[in-house]
Amino acid sequence: MKKHNPLLPLLLLIQLHFIFSFHSVLSHLLPIVHDQESNTTQRIHTYIVHVQKPKDADLLIDEELENWHKSFLPNTTLDSGEPRLVYSYHDTISGFAARLTKEEVKEMESMEGFIQAQPDEVLPLLTTYTPDFLGLSQRNGTWYDDGYGKGMVIGILDTGIDPTHPSFSDEGMPMPPVKWKGTCDSRVATCNNKIIGAAEFLRGKPVPTDIDDNGHGTHVASIAAGNFVDNIDVLGNAKGTADGMAPRAHLAIYKVCTKDGCADSDILAGIDQAISDRVDVLSVSIGIGSRPFYQDSIAIGSFAALRRKILTCAAAGNAGPSENSIANDAPWILTVGATTTDRRIKATLKLGNETELIEGETAYQGPITANLTMLPMAFPGYQGGNNNCLNDSFNGINVTGMLVLCLSGGDLSHIEKGMNVKKAGGAAMVVLNQEEQGLTTLAEAHVLPAIHVNYSNALKIISFFNSSLAKNSTAMGSIFFNGTQFGALSAPAVASFSSRGPSYNNGGILKPDILGPGVNILGAWPSKVGPESLGSSMTFNIQSGTSMAAAHVAGIAALIKSSIRRHRRYPSSIKSAIITSAKSLDREWKPITDEHNGNPSKISAMGAGQVNPSGASDPGLVYHLHTHYYVRYLCSLGYTDEQVRVITQYRVQCLRMRDFGPERLNYPSILVTLGIPSRKVIRRVVENVGEPKSIYYPQFELPEGVSVEVYPSRLEFSSQYEKQWYNVVLSISNSTILGRGDFAEGQLLWVSPRHVVRSPITIIFN
Ligand SMILES: *[C@@H]1O[C@H](CO)[C@@H](O)[C@H](O)[C@H]1NC(C)=O
Ligand SMILES: *[C@@H]1O[C@H](CO)[C@@H](O)[C@H](O)[C@H]1NC(C)=O
Ligand SMILES: *[C@@H]1O[C@H](CO)[C@@H](O)[C@H](O)[C@H]1NC(C)=O
Ligand SMILES: *[C@@H]1O[C@H](CO)[C@@H](O)[C@H](O)[C@H]1NC(C)=O
Ligand SMILES: *[C@@H]1O[C@H](CO)[C@@H](O)[C@H](O)[C@H]1NC(C)=O
Ligand SMILES: *[C@@H]1O[C@H](CO)[C@@H](O)[C@H](O)[C@H]1NC(C)=O
Ligand SMILES: *[C@@H]1O[C@H](CO)[C@@H](O)[C@H](O)[C@H]1NC(C)=O
Ligand SMILES: *[C@@H]1O[C@H](CO)[C@@H](O)[C@H](O)[C@H]1NC(C)=O
Ligand SMILES: *[C@@H]1O[C@H](CO)[C@@H](O)[C@H](O)[C@H]1NC(C)=O
Ligand SMILES: *[C@@H]1O[C@H](CO)[C@@H](O)[C@H](O)[C@H]1NC(C)=O
Ligand SMILES: *[C@@H]1O[C@H](CO)[C@@H](O)[C@H](O)[C@H]1NC(C)=O
Ligand SMILES: *[C@@H]1O[C@H](CO)[C@@H](O)[C@H](O)[C@H]1NC(C)=O
């Protein structure tokens, strides 16, 4: 890929929110705002332009390809003298990004070879303990056997990295693999044997001077592949050894985002580079809900990556608990939702003269010398002020010395709300969940004594405040700090903010695929956290979001890839192994809870369940899915030939394709629509990657009203890599139980003496 002059036009105005930022959960419904001033055709934007491949494209040198792309432009420079071409893409798309006016794009549409132009958009970005929690331990099992991901390269598309952080030391790291083609841009990072590649693609915006102007990139990189760092803590809590999921894997850093978000054109350029550098796994914690795939840079880029056998792990989004809020929903992506762990960094709130104690969380455990004394409480929202502590004015309420109640949600993080409270003279803060944040509480590095409580506790506190007010007495409260505790019940549980399926745009592929730890995750951080007066020399921070979950699974995918035989390292096989081995039960063997309401989680929130690294390294059977099936799948979504071509990069004639709907994709999970017709046959093919001689029997769990048959009634394998097909016949057996619009959920297990290969099933009735 060729880089061009970084001078840039104004980009489209987009609301941003990082996938990890829980606070913006309430504002997730913000649409992509297209340029509101575009009443003039004279305005220059960056457009991503898809064109046909030139003849013998594979033989062309970079310059020839670039010339082909330039031939579509009116001329090579703008009036200002800036070059029009922003990126000339190699692998991710057949096309380029360029600065153009609407009128110029219109003219281009009639040129031979033109396919589609799309204005660039800006997408939001969306551990000491998690290896243990996931059953990885230093001297035992998968982790050790797999050499902690040795030889693998994980590409991180994010805000960059703080390369000086001890998590990225190369102590104990092997040399980069021989296949590695990447280079190191010193503006992004100084490389070593841990960080072996660094590149920057920020044509879309001013380049920040900070090495990682947000912290998000540093944090997710440490989760995926941070090296071991002993004796760490966050403000004295969550003490232990920090390390990533694949501590011996290498990192390649593609800086495509700033704290303000990530442009589609930059994301495509980052993936382009990652493909030619030869990463093994891509970790993408960016996204904005579901878009048609031909307009979705992550879907398009990850499809190109797939063709080079690179698996993309991407965050499901933080727009839960709303249904249909899923992002990164293409079937070739491993889409990851977020769960809690059983670790809590606890605090306790005592209300006035009440004896009951209310539990919550915070990572900043107050002044070390004293527990807080009883303080008068203020609730600016209830008292007519801005209820979310969104600024430090509190509409005239004097909060000096008070314990201030703030609702969760709105455009500020909890930490920023705490800063407002502190600035206004408040002594402490209680963050109150609203209904949609449910039971998920965060342990954050606040700047003042604080406690974050769940929704049912929030209601108790508000009603206590209400009743005091009614009695004309001052509500009083105090916070106690209890430190780090393990063994919380109902763990893992789906975080309330984790985005939910089903997807509007993928035609009926079950998403998310999998869950990974994403609540209160400890990771590397480029700057100090908490109150200014504190801070240790090594900085770690606790963050929550599906970003953190995706980074965990990217690390695990690298572990799996390094552990299986070279010629079987297909992305679809790794993905299948991770999905079919997932756990749908929590640590108490109860169904995984949804923290939105405390009920058992639906498949639309949890997919197959919690990632299970040791199970995934020995899956027994895998559902392999050859890339060419996706072409038929794309046709079945009703896309035009040109729209399919944007993704596949070669000419497709959908009319000539046998109809091959989403239900027939050889996916490791099953989603079918029943009603008309009321009976469907689902065919799947499995490949034996376990013992050469093995026999699997099916087991079903399906709701009343649905009947199921499977043929054949057992799968008998006599050699490794042997393939067998089976049919599942699903039909409505009692139409009085299930009505139109109902969802039913179940599962199919293929069981051998050594393996259980589980596929979640969702049936939608129409
Ligand atoms: C629309 O165009 C006119 C004329 O160029 C300009 O005066 C006006 O400010 C524009 N409106 C917006 C919203 O940009
Ligand atoms: C490039 O094309 C634009 C639009 O056609 C025109 O205004 C401009 O003068 C041209 N610049 C050069 C250097 O030819
Ligand atoms: C290794 O794991 C097994 C079972 O998972 C356990 O019984 C054994 O104690 C573990 N050994 C070590 C050294 O942790
Ligand atoms: C707390 O004090 C109020 C009066 O200030 C009284 O009405 C209430 O009953 C007391 N509650 C308890 C649990 O003692
Ligand atoms: C909220 O947290 C408290 C701990 O203070 C817990 O006892 C309670 O069960 C939680 N609420 C729900 C609905 O689970
Ligand atoms: C807070 O109070 C509890 C119980 O009274 C005590 O165990 C704890 O050590 C105190 N914490 C601090 C920081 O003084
Ligand atoms: C603070 O927020 C309130 C409500 O959101 C708003 O009305 C007020 O103007 C804001 N004050 C400042 C100083 O921004
Ligand atoms: C707010 O309250 C504090 C303490 O009660 C007092 O010292 C301060 O003067 C008050 N500020 C205003 C602006 O009333
Ligand atoms: C508190 O009082 C307000 C205003 O009267 C009311 O809207 C709200 O429902 C009350 N909340 C609780 C939890 O009692
Ligand atoms: C509360 O106090 C105010 C002013 O002190 C008074 O006007 C009001 O009547 C009192 N209300 C009750 C319910 O006692
Ligand atoms: C937290 O500390 C308070 C005050 O010391 C104590 O009463 C409470 O039992 C503690 N809670 C937990 C869960 O440790
Ligand atoms: C269908 O379900 C209804 C409601 O549970 C039940 O009353 C009826 O007997 C069932 N019919 C058959 C054929 O099983």
PDB file of C-alpha atoms in Angstrom, residues 460-560:
ATOM      1  CA  LYS A 460     -33.527   1.296  47.286  1.00  0.00           C
ATOM      2  CA  ILE A 461     -31.227   4.286  47.552  1.00  0.00           C
ATOM      3  CA  ILE A 462     -33.551   6.576  45.609  1.00  0.00           C
ATOM      4  CA  SER A 463     -36.529   5.557  47.676  1.00  0.00           C
ATOM      5  CA  PHE A 464     -34.543   6.158  50.888  1.00  0.00           C
ATOM      6  CA  PHE A 465     -33.633   9.604  49.558  1.00  0.00           C
ATOM      7  CA  ASN A 466     -37.258  10.238  48.585  1.00  0.00           C
ATOM      8  CA  SER A 467     -38.603   9.293  51.958  1.00  0.00           C
ATOM      9  CA  SER A 468     -36.063  11.445  53.803  1.00  0.00           C
ATOM     10  CA  LEU A 469     -37.006  14.376  51.644  1.00  0.00           C
ATOM     11  CA  ALA A 470     -40.674  13.738  52.320  1.00  0.00           C
ATOM     12  CA  LYS A 471     -39.935  13.774  56.053  1.00  0.00           C
ATOM     13  CA  ASN A 472     -37.924  16.974  55.722  1.00  0.00           C
ATOM     14  CA  SER A 473     -34.871  15.175  57.091  1.00  0.00           C
ATOM     15  CA  THR A 474     -31.457  15.095  55.445  1.00  0.00           C
ATOM     16  CA  ALA A 475     -30.635  11.723  53.921  1.00  0.00           C
ATOM     17  CA  MET A 476     -27.268  10.521  55.191  1.00  0.00           C
ATOM     18  CA  GLY A 477     -24.945   7.855  53.881  1.00  0.00           C
ATOM     19  CA  SER A 478     -21.394   6.566  54.127  1.00  0.00           C
ATOM     20  CA  ILE A 479     -19.162   4.362  52.018  1.00  0.00           C
ATOM     21  CA  PHE A 480     -16.926   1.559  53.305  1.00  0.00           C
ATOM     22  CA  PHE A 481     -14.301  -0.176  51.248  1.00  0.00           C
ATOM     23  CA  ASN A 482     -13.923  -3.926  51.260  1.00  0.00           C
ATOM     24  CA  GLY A 483     -11.143  -4.544  48.717  1.00  0.00           C
ATOM     25  CA  THR A 484     -10.813  -7.309  46.131  1.00  0.00           C
ATOM     26  CA  GLN A 485     -12.963 -10.396  46.634  1.00  0.00           C
ATOM     27  CA  PHE A 486     -13.375 -13.535  44.563  1.00  0.00           C
ATOM     28  CA  GLY A 487     -16.125 -16.089  44.250  1.00  0.00           C
ATOM     29  CA  ALA A 488     -19.015 -13.842  43.227  1.00  0.00           C
ATOM     30  CA  LEU A 489     -21.979 -15.992  42.274  1.00  0.00           C
ATOM     31  CA  SER A 490     -23.520 -16.155  38.809  1.00  0.00           C
ATOM     32  CA  ALA A 491     -20.192 -15.801  37.036  1.00  0.00           C
ATOM     33  CA  PRO A 492     -19.607 -15.586  34.201  1.00  0.00           C
ATOM     34  CA  ALA A 493     -22.735 -13.586  33.361  1.00  0.00           C
ATOM     35  CA  VAL A 494     -23.545 -11.587  30.248  1.00  0.00           C
ATOM     36  CA  ALA A 495     -22.846  -7.881  30.827  1.00  0.00           C
ATOM     37  CA  SER A 496     -25.917  -5.705  30.398  1.00  0.00           C
ATOM     38  CA  PHE A 497     -24.076  -3.528  27.867  1.00  0.00           C
ATOM     39  CA  SER A 498     -23.042  -6.433  25.633  1.00  0.00           C
ATOM     40  CA  SER A 499     -24.806  -6.047  22.256  1.00  0.00           C
ATOM     41  CA  ARG A 500     -27.526  -8.532  21.337  1.00  0.00           C
ATOM     42  CA  GLY A 501     -28.656 -10.297  18.221  1.00  0.00           C
ATOM     43  CA  PRO A 502     -30.370 -11.221  16.084  1.00  0.00           C
ATOM     44  CA  SER A 503     -28.766  -9.224  13.314  1.00  0.00           C
ATOM     45  CA  TYR A 504     -30.910  -7.247  10.901  1.00  0.00           C
ATOM     46  CA  ASN A 505     -28.445  -7.629   8.073  1.00  0.00           C
ATOM     47  CA  ASN A 506     -26.891 -11.078   8.074  1.00  0.00           C
ATOM     48  CA  GLY A 507     -29.922 -13.023   6.947  1.00  0.00           C
ATOM     49  CA  GLY A 508     -30.094 -15.259  10.006  1.00  0.00           C
ATOM     50  CA  ILE A 509     -26.657 -16.217  11.257  1.00  0.00           C
ATOM     51  CA  LEU A 510     -26.622 -16.482  14.993  1.00  0.00           C
ATOM     52  CA  LYS A 511     -24.670 -13.632  16.598  1.00  0.00           C
ATOM     53  CA  PRO A 512     -22.820 -13.022  18.861  1.00  0.00           C
ATOM     54  CA  ASP A 513     -20.837 -16.225  18.414  1.00  0.00           C
ATOM     55  CA  ILE A 514     -19.117 -16.345  21.746  1.00  0.00           C
ATOM     56  CA  LEU A 515     -18.552 -14.529  25.038  1.00  0.00           C
ATOM     57  CA  GLY A 516     -15.291 -13.505  26.647  1.00  0.00           C
ATOM     58  CA  PRO A 517     -14.402 -11.636  29.836  1.00  0.00           C
ATOM     59  CA  GLY A 518     -15.216  -7.956  29.350  1.00  0.00           C
ATOM     60  CA  VAL A 519     -16.213  -6.475  32.713  1.00  0.00           C
ATOM     61  CA  ASN A 520     -13.622  -4.905  35.013  1.00  0.00           C
ATOM     62  CA  ILE A 521     -10.686  -6.191  33.029  1.00  0.00           C
ATOM     63  CA  LEU A 522      -7.233  -5.223  34.141  1.00  0.00           C
ATOM     64  CA  GLY A 523      -4.836  -4.210  31.401  1.00  0.00           C
ATOM     65  CA  ALA A 524      -1.889  -1.998  30.554  1.00  0.00           C
ATOM     66  CA  TRP A 525      -2.510   1.755  30.459  1.00  0.00           C
ATOM     67  CA  PRO A 526      -0.355   4.574  29.115  1.00  0.00           C
ATOM     68  CA  SER A 527      -0.993   7.028  31.956  1.00  0.00           C
ATOM     69  CA  LYS A 528      -1.708   7.183  35.663  1.00  0.00           C
ATOM     70  CA  VAL A 529      -5.248   6.633  36.857  1.00  0.00           C
ATOM     71  CA  GLY A 530      -7.312   7.637  39.879  1.00  0.00           C
ATOM     72  CA  PRO A 531      -6.921  10.740  42.039  1.00  0.00           C
ATOM     73  CA  GLU A 532      -3.882  12.814  41.108  1.00  0.00           C
ATOM     74  CA  SER A 533      -2.369  12.398  44.535  1.00  0.00           C
ATOM     75  CA  LEU A 534      -1.948   8.663  44.011  1.00  0.00           C
ATOM     76  CA  GLY A 535      -0.462   6.523  41.303  1.00  0.00           C
ATOM     77  CA  SER A 536       2.190   3.881  41.080  1.00  0.00           C
ATOM     78  CA  SER A 537       5.001   3.828  38.575  1.00  0.00           C
ATOM     79  CA  MET A 538       3.599   0.960  36.546  1.00  0.00           C
ATOM     80  CA  THR A 539       0.202   1.772  35.259  1.00  0.00           C
ATOM     81  CA  PHE A 540      -2.591  -0.653  34.781  1.00  0.00           C
ATOM     82  CA  ASN A 541      -6.226   0.200  34.535  1.00  0.00           C
ATOM     83  CA  ILE A 542      -9.556  -1.555  34.753  1.00  0.00           C
ATOM     84  CA  GLN A 543     -11.805  -1.224  31.736  1.00  0.00           C
ATOM     85  CA  SER A 544     -15.062  -2.806  30.618  1.00  0.00           C
ATOM     86  CA  GLY A 545     -16.522  -3.451  27.190  1.00  0.00           C
ATOM     87  CA  THR A 546     -16.827  -5.967  24.405  1.00  0.00           C
ATOM     88  CA  SER A 547     -13.472  -4.541  23.216  1.00  0.00           C
ATOM     89  CA  MET A 548     -11.840  -6.327  26.129  1.00  0.00           C
ATOM     90  CA  ALA A 549     -13.806  -9.496  25.393  1.00  0.00           C
ATOM     91  CA  ALA A 550     -12.749  -9.522  21.716  1.00  0.00           C
ATOM     92  CA  ALA A 551      -9.093  -9.066  22.672  1.00  0.00           C
ATOM     93  CA  HIS A 552      -9.327 -12.087  25.000  1.00  0.00           C
ATOM     94  CA  VAL A 553     -10.746 -14.254  22.240  1.00  0.00           C
ATOM     95  CA  ALA A 554      -8.174 -12.981  19.715  1.00  0.00           C
ATOM     96  CA  GLY A 555      -5.455 -14.148  22.117  1.00  0.00           C
ATOM     97  CA  ILE A 556      -7.187 -17.494  22.538  1.00  0.00           C
ATOM     98  CA  ALA A 557      -7.544 -17.902  18.755  1.00  0.00           C
ATOM     99  CA  ALA A 558      -3.777 -17.407  18.517  1.00  0.00           C
ATOM    100  CA  LEU A 559      -3.283 -20.106  21.182  1.00  0.00           C
ATOM    101  CA  ILE A 560      -5.493 -22.501  19.239  1.00  0.00           C
TER     102      ILE A 560
END
